[in-house]
Short mmCIF file of C-alpha atoms and ligand atoms in Angstrom, two decimals:
data_model
loop_
_atom_site.label_atom_id
_atom_site.label_comp_id
_atom_site.label_asym_id
_atom_site.label_seq_id
_atom_site.Cartn_x
_atom_site.Cartn_y
_atom_site.Cartn_z
CA MET A 1 106.92 -25.61 37.41
CA GLN A 2 110.69 -26.05 37.89
CA PRO A 3 112.58 -22.73 37.91
CA PRO A 4 115.15 -22.50 35.08
CA SER A 5 118.58 -23.79 36.10
CA LEU A 6 121.21 -21.13 36.62
CA HIS A 7 124.00 -23.54 35.87
CA PRO A 8 125.64 -23.85 32.46
CA PRO A 9 124.70 -26.63 30.03
CA ALA A 10 127.09 -29.62 29.85
CA SER A 11 128.73 -28.18 26.71
CA LYS A 12 129.84 -25.12 28.67
CA VAL A 13 131.04 -26.75 31.87
CA GLY A 14 134.71 -25.95 32.49
CA ILE A 15 134.77 -22.71 30.46
CA THR A 16 137.07 -20.21 32.11
CA LEU A 17 136.44 -16.47 32.25
CA ASP A 18 139.34 -15.81 29.88
CA GLN A 19 137.98 -18.29 27.33
CA HIS A 20 134.53 -16.81 27.65
CA ILE A 21 135.76 -13.25 27.09
CA ALA A 22 137.82 -14.40 24.09
CA ASN A 23 134.82 -16.25 22.60
CA GLN A 24 132.60 -13.20 23.01
CA MET A 25 135.16 -10.95 21.33
CA GLU A 26 135.51 -13.33 18.38
CA LEU A 27 131.88 -12.47 17.70
CA SER A 28 132.76 -8.73 17.41
CA PRO A 29 134.02 -7.91 13.93
CA GLY A 30 137.08 -5.66 13.92
CA ALA A 31 137.99 -6.32 17.57
CA THR A 32 141.63 -5.37 18.24
CA GLY A 33 142.10 -7.33 21.46
CA HIS A 34 142.45 -4.16 23.57
CA PHE A 35 139.05 -4.56 25.18
CA THR A 36 139.71 -8.26 25.83
CA SER A 37 142.99 -7.53 27.54
CA LEU A 38 141.37 -4.80 29.67
CA LEU A 39 138.80 -7.31 30.94
CA TYR A 40 141.58 -9.80 31.69
CA GLN A 41 143.32 -7.11 33.76
CA ILE A 42 140.16 -6.45 35.75
CA ALA A 43 139.83 -10.18 36.46
CA LEU A 44 143.47 -10.35 37.56
CA ALA A 45 143.03 -7.40 39.93
CA ALA A 46 139.90 -9.06 41.33
CA LYS A 47 141.88 -12.20 42.15
CA LEU A 48 144.59 -10.16 43.87
CA VAL A 49 141.97 -8.32 45.94
CA ASP A 50 140.22 -11.61 46.73
CA ALA A 51 143.45 -12.95 48.20
CA ARG A 52 143.65 -9.94 50.52
CA VAL A 53 139.97 -10.11 51.49
CA ARG A 54 140.43 -13.75 52.49
CA GLN A 55 143.14 -12.66 54.93
CA ALA A 56 141.00 -9.94 56.49
CA GLY A 57 139.81 -12.22 59.31
CA LEU A 58 143.41 -12.44 60.44
CA ALA A 59 143.49 -8.69 60.97
CA ASP A 60 143.69 -8.75 64.74
CA ILE A 61 146.10 -11.65 64.76
CA LEU A 62 148.54 -10.50 62.12
CA GLY A 63 147.76 -6.81 62.06
CA TYR A 64 146.49 -6.54 58.47
CA THR A 65 144.29 -3.57 59.24
CA GLY A 66 146.02 -2.31 62.36
CA GLU A 67 148.62 0.41 62.48
CA VAL A 68 151.59 -1.92 62.33
CA ASN A 69 151.89 -5.61 61.42
CA VAL A 70 154.07 -8.27 63.00
CA GLN A 71 156.99 -7.21 60.83
CA GLY A 72 156.61 -3.71 62.23
CA GLU A 73 155.40 -2.32 58.86
CA GLN A 74 152.63 0.17 58.41
CA VAL A 75 149.49 -1.65 57.22
CA GLN A 76 146.88 -0.24 54.88
CA LYS A 77 143.13 -0.53 55.07
CA LEU A 78 141.61 -3.07 52.71
CA ASP A 79 139.70 -0.52 50.61
CA GLU A 80 142.94 1.38 49.98
CA VAL A 81 144.68 -1.87 49.07
CA ALA A 82 141.89 -2.72 46.62
CA ASN A 83 142.05 0.74 45.07
CA GLU A 84 145.81 0.60 44.60
CA THR A 85 145.66 -2.93 43.23
CA PHE A 86 143.16 -2.03 40.52
CA ILE A 87 144.96 1.18 39.60
CA THR A 88 148.37 -0.50 39.40
CA VAL A 89 147.08 -3.37 37.27
CA LEU A 90 145.17 -1.04 34.92
CA LYS A 91 148.12 1.37 34.57
CA ARG A 92 150.50 -1.45 33.81
CA GLY A 93 148.10 -3.05 31.31
CA GLY A 94 148.24 -0.06 28.96
CA ARG A 95 144.63 -0.27 27.76
CA CYS A 96 143.07 2.27 30.08
CA CYS A 97 143.39 6.06 29.68
CA ALA A 98 141.23 7.27 32.60
CA ILE A 99 140.06 5.88 35.94
CA ALA A 100 137.42 7.21 38.34
CA SER A 101 137.44 5.51 41.73
CA GLU A 102 135.25 5.93 44.78
CA GLU A 103 138.46 6.06 46.79
CA LEU A 104 139.92 9.06 44.95
CA GLU A 105 138.68 12.62 44.74
CA ASP A 106 140.16 13.15 41.28
CA ALA A 107 140.41 11.02 38.19
CA VAL A 108 143.64 9.19 37.35
CA PHE A 109 144.99 9.38 33.80
CA PRO A 110 147.47 6.58 33.08
CA GLU A 111 150.12 7.43 30.50
CA GLY A 112 149.94 5.91 27.05
CA THR A 113 147.33 5.51 24.38
CA GLY A 114 144.74 3.35 26.16
CA ARG A 115 141.35 3.47 24.50
CA TYR A 116 139.10 2.73 27.48
CA ALA A 117 137.96 4.63 30.56
CA VAL A 118 137.13 2.70 33.73
CA THR A 119 134.89 3.70 36.63
CA MET A 120 135.12 1.61 39.78
CA ASP A 121 134.26 1.16 43.38
CA PRO A 122 137.21 -1.03 44.35
CA LEU A 123 135.71 -2.29 47.61
CA ASP A 124 132.08 -1.44 48.14
CA GLY A 125 130.45 -2.09 51.50
CA SER A 126 133.82 -2.02 53.21
CA SER A 127 132.21 -1.10 56.54
CA ASN A 128 130.98 -4.73 56.50
CA ILE A 129 134.47 -6.25 56.54
CA ASP A 130 134.69 -6.28 60.32
CA CYS A 131 131.67 -8.53 60.68
CA ASN A 132 132.47 -10.90 57.83
CA VAL A 133 129.63 -9.78 55.56
CA SER A 134 130.00 -9.95 51.76
CA ILE A 135 131.68 -7.02 50.04
CA GLY A 136 132.45 -6.37 46.40
CA THR A 137 134.07 -4.52 43.54
CA ILE A 138 131.95 -2.73 40.92
CA PHE A 139 133.24 -1.55 37.53
CA GLY A 140 132.15 0.06 34.29
CA VAL A 141 134.09 0.36 31.02
CA TYR A 142 133.61 3.13 28.44
CA ARG A 143 135.22 3.64 25.08
CA ARG A 144 137.38 6.74 25.21
CA LYS A 145 135.81 9.84 23.62
CA SER A 146 138.93 12.03 23.36
CA ASP A 147 141.52 11.44 20.64
CA HIS A 148 143.81 8.61 21.78
CA HIS A 149 146.90 10.41 20.44
CA GLY A 150 146.44 13.20 23.00
CA PRO A 151 145.79 13.26 26.75
CA ALA A 152 142.56 11.78 28.10
CA ASP A 153 140.23 14.04 30.06
CA VAL A 154 137.41 13.81 32.55
CA GLY A 155 134.87 13.79 29.69
CA ASP A 156 136.05 10.24 28.94
CA LEU A 157 134.58 9.24 32.31
CA LEU A 158 131.51 11.49 32.38
CA GLN A 159 129.52 9.47 29.88
CA PRO A 160 125.94 8.27 30.27
CA GLY A 161 125.49 4.68 31.38
CA ARG A 162 123.85 3.74 28.07
CA ASP A 163 127.28 4.19 26.43
CA LEU A 164 128.98 1.61 28.67
CA ARG A 165 130.82 -1.08 26.71
CA ALA A 166 130.96 -3.45 29.66
CA ALA A 167 130.14 -3.52 33.34
CA GLY A 168 130.48 -6.02 36.11
CA TYR A 169 131.01 -6.75 39.74
CA VAL A 170 132.93 -9.13 41.93
CA ILE A 171 131.37 -10.43 45.11
CA TYR A 172 133.69 -11.60 47.84
CA GLY A 173 131.20 -13.78 49.67
CA SER A 174 130.94 -17.40 50.74
CA SER A 175 132.56 -17.92 47.35
CA THR A 176 134.02 -15.29 45.04
CA MET A 177 132.10 -14.58 41.87
CA LEU A 178 132.67 -12.23 38.95
CA VAL A 179 129.58 -11.24 36.96
CA TYR A 180 129.96 -9.23 33.74
CA SER A 181 128.06 -8.08 30.71
CA THR A 182 128.98 -6.47 27.43
CA GLY A 183 125.36 -5.45 26.99
CA LYS A 184 123.52 -8.36 25.43
CA SER A 185 123.72 -10.97 28.16
CA VAL A 186 125.03 -11.43 31.68
CA HIS A 187 127.32 -14.24 32.82
CA GLY A 188 128.63 -15.27 36.22
CA PHE A 189 131.90 -17.01 37.07
CA THR A 190 132.92 -18.60 40.33
CA LEU A 191 136.52 -18.55 41.49
CA ASP A 192 138.13 -21.90 42.19
CA PRO A 193 140.48 -20.71 44.94
CA THR A 194 142.66 -23.79 44.73
CA ILE A 195 143.88 -22.89 41.22
CA GLY A 196 142.97 -19.19 41.04
CA GLU A 197 140.69 -19.53 38.02
CA PHE A 198 137.18 -18.21 37.39
CA PHE A 199 134.86 -20.84 35.83
CA LEU A 200 131.49 -20.20 34.19
CA SER A 201 128.88 -21.07 36.82
CA HIS A 202 125.89 -18.90 35.83
CA ASP A 203 125.34 -18.84 32.09
CA ASN A 204 123.10 -16.16 30.58
CA ILE A 205 121.53 -14.88 33.80
CA ARG A 206 117.93 -13.70 33.30
CA ILE A 207 116.13 -11.92 36.11
CA PRO A 208 112.58 -13.19 36.83
CA GLN A 209 109.76 -10.97 35.54
CA ARG A 210 108.59 -10.48 39.13
CA GLY A 211 110.06 -11.50 42.46
CA SER A 212 108.81 -11.69 46.01
CA THR A 213 111.58 -9.91 47.90
CA PHE A 214 112.22 -6.22 48.59
CA SER A 215 115.50 -4.78 49.73
CA CYS A 216 115.86 -1.30 51.19
CA ASN A 217 116.96 0.35 54.42
CA GLU A 218 113.60 0.73 56.14
CA GLY A 219 115.37 2.47 58.97
CA ASN A 220 115.32 5.52 56.70
CA SER A 221 111.54 5.45 56.19
CA ILE A 222 110.91 8.47 58.41
CA ARG A 223 112.98 10.48 55.90
CA TRP A 224 111.33 9.05 52.76
CA ASP A 225 108.67 10.84 50.78
CA GLU A 226 105.08 9.73 51.07
CA SER A 227 105.04 7.69 47.83
CA THR A 228 108.05 5.59 48.91
CA ARG A 229 106.41 4.91 52.27
CA ARG A 230 103.17 3.89 50.54
CA TRP A 231 105.11 1.61 48.16
CA VAL A 232 106.66 -0.32 51.07
CA ALA A 233 103.31 -0.49 52.86
CA TYR A 234 101.83 -1.94 49.63
CA LEU A 235 104.52 -4.64 49.48
CA LYS A 236 103.64 -5.68 53.01
CA GLU A 237 99.90 -6.07 52.33
CA GLN A 238 98.31 -9.49 51.94
CA HIS A 239 97.47 -10.26 48.27
CA LYS A 240 98.08 -13.79 47.02
CA GLU A 241 97.93 -13.10 43.26
CA THR A 242 100.80 -10.60 43.44
CA LYS A 243 102.77 -12.70 45.96
CA ARG A 244 102.32 -10.10 48.69
CA PRO A 245 103.40 -9.68 51.39
CA TYR A 246 106.95 -9.62 50.07
CA THR A 247 109.91 -10.85 52.11
CA ALA A 248 112.46 -8.28 53.29
CA ARG A 249 116.18 -8.85 52.70
CA TYR A 250 118.76 -6.13 53.30
CA VAL A 251 122.46 -6.81 53.76
CA GLY A 252 123.58 -3.18 53.45
CA SER A 253 126.25 -4.19 50.97
CA LEU A 254 125.14 -3.16 47.48
CA VAL A 255 126.92 -5.96 45.65
CA ALA A 256 125.33 -8.60 47.88
CA ASP A 257 121.84 -7.08 47.74
CA ALA A 258 122.00 -6.54 43.98
CA HIS A 259 123.45 -10.01 43.30
CA ARG A 260 120.65 -11.71 45.22
CA THR A 261 118.05 -9.55 43.47
CA LEU A 262 119.52 -10.40 40.05
CA LEU A 263 119.43 -14.14 40.68
CA LYS A 264 116.14 -14.43 42.58
CA GLY A 265 114.16 -11.43 41.32
CA GLY A 266 112.42 -8.74 43.34
CA ILE A 267 113.62 -5.21 43.94
CA PHE A 268 116.46 -3.27 45.54
CA ALA A 269 115.89 0.42 46.25
CA TYR A 270 118.02 3.15 47.75
CA PRO A 271 115.61 6.06 47.27
CA ALA A 272 116.20 9.73 47.88
CA ASP A 273 115.32 10.90 51.37
CA ASN A 274 115.39 14.21 53.16
CA LYS A 275 118.90 13.54 54.48
CA SER A 276 120.22 12.55 51.01
CA PRO A 277 117.93 14.33 48.52
CA GLN A 278 120.08 13.12 45.62
CA GLY A 279 120.18 9.57 47.00
CA LYS A 280 123.22 7.97 48.60
CA LEU A 281 124.72 5.77 45.91
CA ARG A 282 127.06 7.03 43.19
CA LEU A 283 126.05 7.22 39.57
CA LEU A 284 129.31 6.44 37.80
CA TYR A 285 130.60 3.43 39.68
CA GLU A 286 127.62 2.03 41.62
CA ALA A 287 124.34 2.81 39.83
CA ASN A 288 125.37 2.74 36.15
CA PRO A 289 127.20 -0.61 36.19
CA PHE A 290 124.28 -2.29 37.97
CA ALA A 291 121.70 -0.59 35.72
CA PHE A 292 123.60 -1.88 32.68
CA ILE A 293 123.73 -5.42 34.07
CA PHE A 294 120.09 -5.48 35.18
CA GLU A 295 118.84 -4.25 31.81
CA ALA A 296 121.02 -6.81 29.99
CA ALA A 297 119.46 -9.50 32.20
CA GLY A 298 115.91 -8.37 31.34
CA GLY A 299 115.40 -6.16 34.40
CA LYS A 300 114.89 -2.44 34.89
CA ALA A 301 116.79 0.37 36.61
CA CYS A 302 115.47 3.83 37.42
CA ASP A 303 115.85 6.68 39.89
CA GLY A 304 112.07 6.76 40.38
CA LYS A 305 111.47 9.03 37.40
CA ARG A 306 114.18 8.37 34.84
CA ARG A 307 116.07 5.42 33.43
CA ILE A 308 119.42 5.37 35.25
CA LEU A 309 121.34 4.80 32.00
CA ASP A 310 119.99 8.07 30.54
CA ILE A 311 121.12 10.33 33.41
CA ASP A 312 123.72 12.93 32.38
CA ALA A 313 126.94 12.51 34.32
CA LYS A 314 128.21 15.88 35.48
CA GLU A 315 130.56 14.97 38.34
CA LEU A 316 132.73 11.98 39.14
CA HIS A 317 131.09 11.38 42.51
CA GLN A 318 127.54 12.34 41.56
CA ARG A 319 124.84 10.62 43.60
CA THR A 320 121.54 9.20 42.45
CA PRO A 321 118.57 7.35 43.89
CA LEU A 322 118.76 3.75 42.63
CA VAL A 323 115.95 1.26 42.04
CA ILE A 324 116.88 -1.99 40.29
CA GLY A 325 115.14 -5.30 39.91
CA SER A 326 112.55 -7.40 38.12
CA PRO A 327 110.74 -5.36 35.48
CA ASP A 328 107.29 -5.70 37.06
CA ASP A 329 108.61 -4.77 40.51
CA VAL A 330 110.43 -1.67 39.28
CA ALA A 331 107.32 -0.69 37.29
CA ASP A 332 105.33 -0.85 40.57
CA PHE A 333 107.85 1.49 42.22
CA GLU A 334 107.57 3.92 39.28
CA ARG A 335 103.77 3.83 39.51
CA PHE A 336 103.93 4.93 43.15
CA ALA A 337 106.52 7.62 42.34
CA ARG A 338 104.33 9.01 39.54
CA SER A 339 101.31 9.09 41.82
CA SER A 340 103.08 11.69 43.97
CA GLU A 341 103.68 14.06 41.08
CA PRO A 342 101.64 17.25 41.17
CA GLY A 343 98.48 16.88 39.10
CA SER A 344 98.68 13.08 38.86
CA GLY A 345 95.32 12.86 40.64
CA SER A 346 96.17 9.26 41.50
CA SER A 347 95.91 7.55 44.84
CA THR A 348 97.85 4.34 44.08
P1 AHM B 1 130.20 2.65 50.64
O1 AHM B 1 130.50 2.92 49.19
O2 AHM B 1 130.68 3.73 51.56
O3 AHM B 1 130.61 1.28 51.06
O4 AHM B 1 128.60 2.78 50.79
C1 AHM B 1 127.79 2.12 49.88
C2 AHM B 1 126.95 1.12 50.62
C3 AHM B 1 126.32 0.13 49.68
O5 AHM B 1 127.07 -1.03 49.57
C4 AHM B 1 125.00 -0.15 50.35
O6 AHM B 1 123.99 -0.47 49.42
C5 AHM B 1 124.68 1.12 51.06
O7 AHM B 1 125.89 1.82 51.23
C6 AHM B 1 124.09 0.90 52.40
O8 AHM B 1 123.75 2.11 52.98
P2 AHM B 1 122.96 2.22 54.38
O9 AHM B 1 123.92 1.77 55.42
O10 AHM B 1 122.62 3.67 54.47
O11 AHM B 1 121.74 1.35 54.28
MG1 MG B 2 130.64 2.22 47.44
#
């Protein structure tokens, strides 16, 4: 059987991201345009960051990441540039009242009466820049909880993932793509760098029910619990009906690993281990946006025990184990995790 095409039908070829966002908002009764303009701002910031990422290879030649460039000016690191770009664009846009960023210890509260709170990892996987591996931006958008006539507060950011109004990511890879969801469906856009426009390239992304690839840092296996070790051993066993053994793929750049998993199916896991008992990845700006996208695409997202989107957010930089992927593959992970619970009596 032919796999379903990821590309848009002829009637949708040539749709830009801005048109797509506008069309989606027309379907929301009572929309004020604030949410639409916030998404436009995120797309603009992504294009600005993309331009800088594309210059990163010139670092040693022109000094983009060195101490001083050829003009003798101090040069910033790319993750700081990405952070400042997003914050400047969002502040100027006037729709955002609160920002949590991986790059900043504390939240930022732009002045004005913006009605949305944004969580973001402006440049995830930035340790990969030096070797030309894909990196990305991750974002989540919440409706403000506090009264928009007064100051925003951290509670506007500490909301559970199930209350996200939109989430997305940008992957700066062999091409640049922006993938976003407002909860019902997931759409991907590819940047045409010659004109600086994102065009719909992946309409209504649906993750396969089961995949044949697993993605995790097996170098950590000595620190994993027994059930996680048994789960990976299970994936490597021979069993034709369940497509085992699975293939391993691990870039070490969340956006790249998650993007591949979303398109091809399978599972990505960054479980807890005895070095990081709460997991490594961050709930607000890494796990929640991807959990929201994977669920909207028909997948699942859990921390091994709970649905990611139901976890209470208590701190801006809270960590969580993260398991995302095809529903059947995540269900397998959960089955192994349950088998380790006291009294389960199971030997999965
Ligand atoms: P970062 O936010 O410091 O870039 O770290 C997050 C990255 C993710 O992109 C990736 O999934 C993970 O860390 C890889 O971790 P490890 O090197 O431990 O496998
Ligand atoms: Mg990160």
